[in-house]
XYZ file of C-alpha atoms in Angstrom:
81
model
C -17.334 25.282 -4.833
C -15.632 23.536 -2.227
C -11.835 23.164 -2.745
C -10.437 19.892 -1.037
C -6.712 18.481 -1.038
C -5.553 15.465 -2.860
C -4.584 14.072 0.367
C -8.219 14.505 1.462
C -9.645 13.350 -2.007
C -7.446 10.217 -1.582
C -8.492 9.511 2.149
C -12.049 9.857 0.996
C -11.269 6.532 -1.389
C -8.999 4.675 1.086
C -12.191 4.967 3.496
C -14.028 3.306 0.968
C -11.607 0.463 0.421
C -10.744 1.547 -3.099
C -7.916 -0.746 -3.932
C -5.846 1.701 -6.342
C -6.281 4.572 -3.729
C -4.879 1.892 -1.041
C -1.803 1.026 -3.397
C -0.970 4.532 -3.954
C -1.271 5.914 -0.654
C 0.976 2.932 0.106
C 3.629 3.636 -1.880
C 3.178 7.664 -0.929
C 3.897 6.390 2.749
C 6.622 4.066 2.036
C 8.684 6.186 0.027
C 8.006 9.910 1.033
C 6.844 9.141 4.568
C 9.015 6.552 5.536
C 5.996 5.010 7.190
C 6.711 1.145 6.297
C 4.142 -0.485 8.702
C 1.147 1.726 7.800
C 2.489 0.920 4.151
C 2.332 -2.547 4.617
C -1.147 -2.195 6.172
C -2.589 -0.587 3.180
C -1.141 -2.608 0.944
C -2.169 -5.493 2.212
C -5.595 -4.579 2.039
C -5.389 -3.780 -1.836
C -3.610 -6.928 -2.391
C -6.256 -8.844 -0.683
C -8.697 -6.767 -3.068
C -7.183 -8.030 -6.045
C -4.476 -5.454 -7.335
C -1.810 -7.706 -8.459
C 1.065 -4.792 -8.302
C -0.068 -4.281 -4.582
C 0.791 -7.863 -4.327
C 4.269 -8.009 -5.409
C 4.756 -4.464 -3.578
C 3.849 -5.987 -0.486
C 6.217 -9.158 -0.996
C 9.084 -7.111 -1.925
C 8.504 -4.687 0.940
C 8.141 -7.272 3.368
C 11.370 -9.228 2.117
C 12.918 -5.662 2.563
C 11.942 -5.016 5.911
C 13.252 -8.289 6.838
C 12.813 -9.732 10.186
C 9.408 -11.247 11.156
C 7.931 -9.667 7.458
C 10.488 -11.721 5.467
C 8.952 -15.104 5.279
C 5.692 -13.732 4.358
C 6.898 -11.725 1.487
C 9.167 -14.724 0.391
C 5.558 -16.891 0.420
C 3.454 -14.175 -1.291
C 6.036 -13.395 -4.191
C 6.460 -17.509 -4.382
C 2.676 -17.225 -5.050
C 2.598 -15.280 -7.923
C 2.170 -16.506 -11.636
C-alpha cells in the first residue's frame, strides 16, 4: 500500500480544482505559512467555484492586507447576501 502525506493528498485535490481543498489550503497558507499572496490566489479560485465561506474569507483577507487589495475586499463583502 502506498503511503502519501496529507499535503500530497491535498495538493492532488487542489490541482483538480476542488473548492474545499482550495479553501483549506488557503487557510493553512495564510495562518501557518504567512503566505498571504498564495492564500489569496487559492481562495479566489475557491470563491469563484461557489464556496461561500471562501468568498467571505477572500473579502476579509483582502481588507486585512490593505493597499491595493482592500477595495476588492470591500466590494466582495458588499456583494454577499
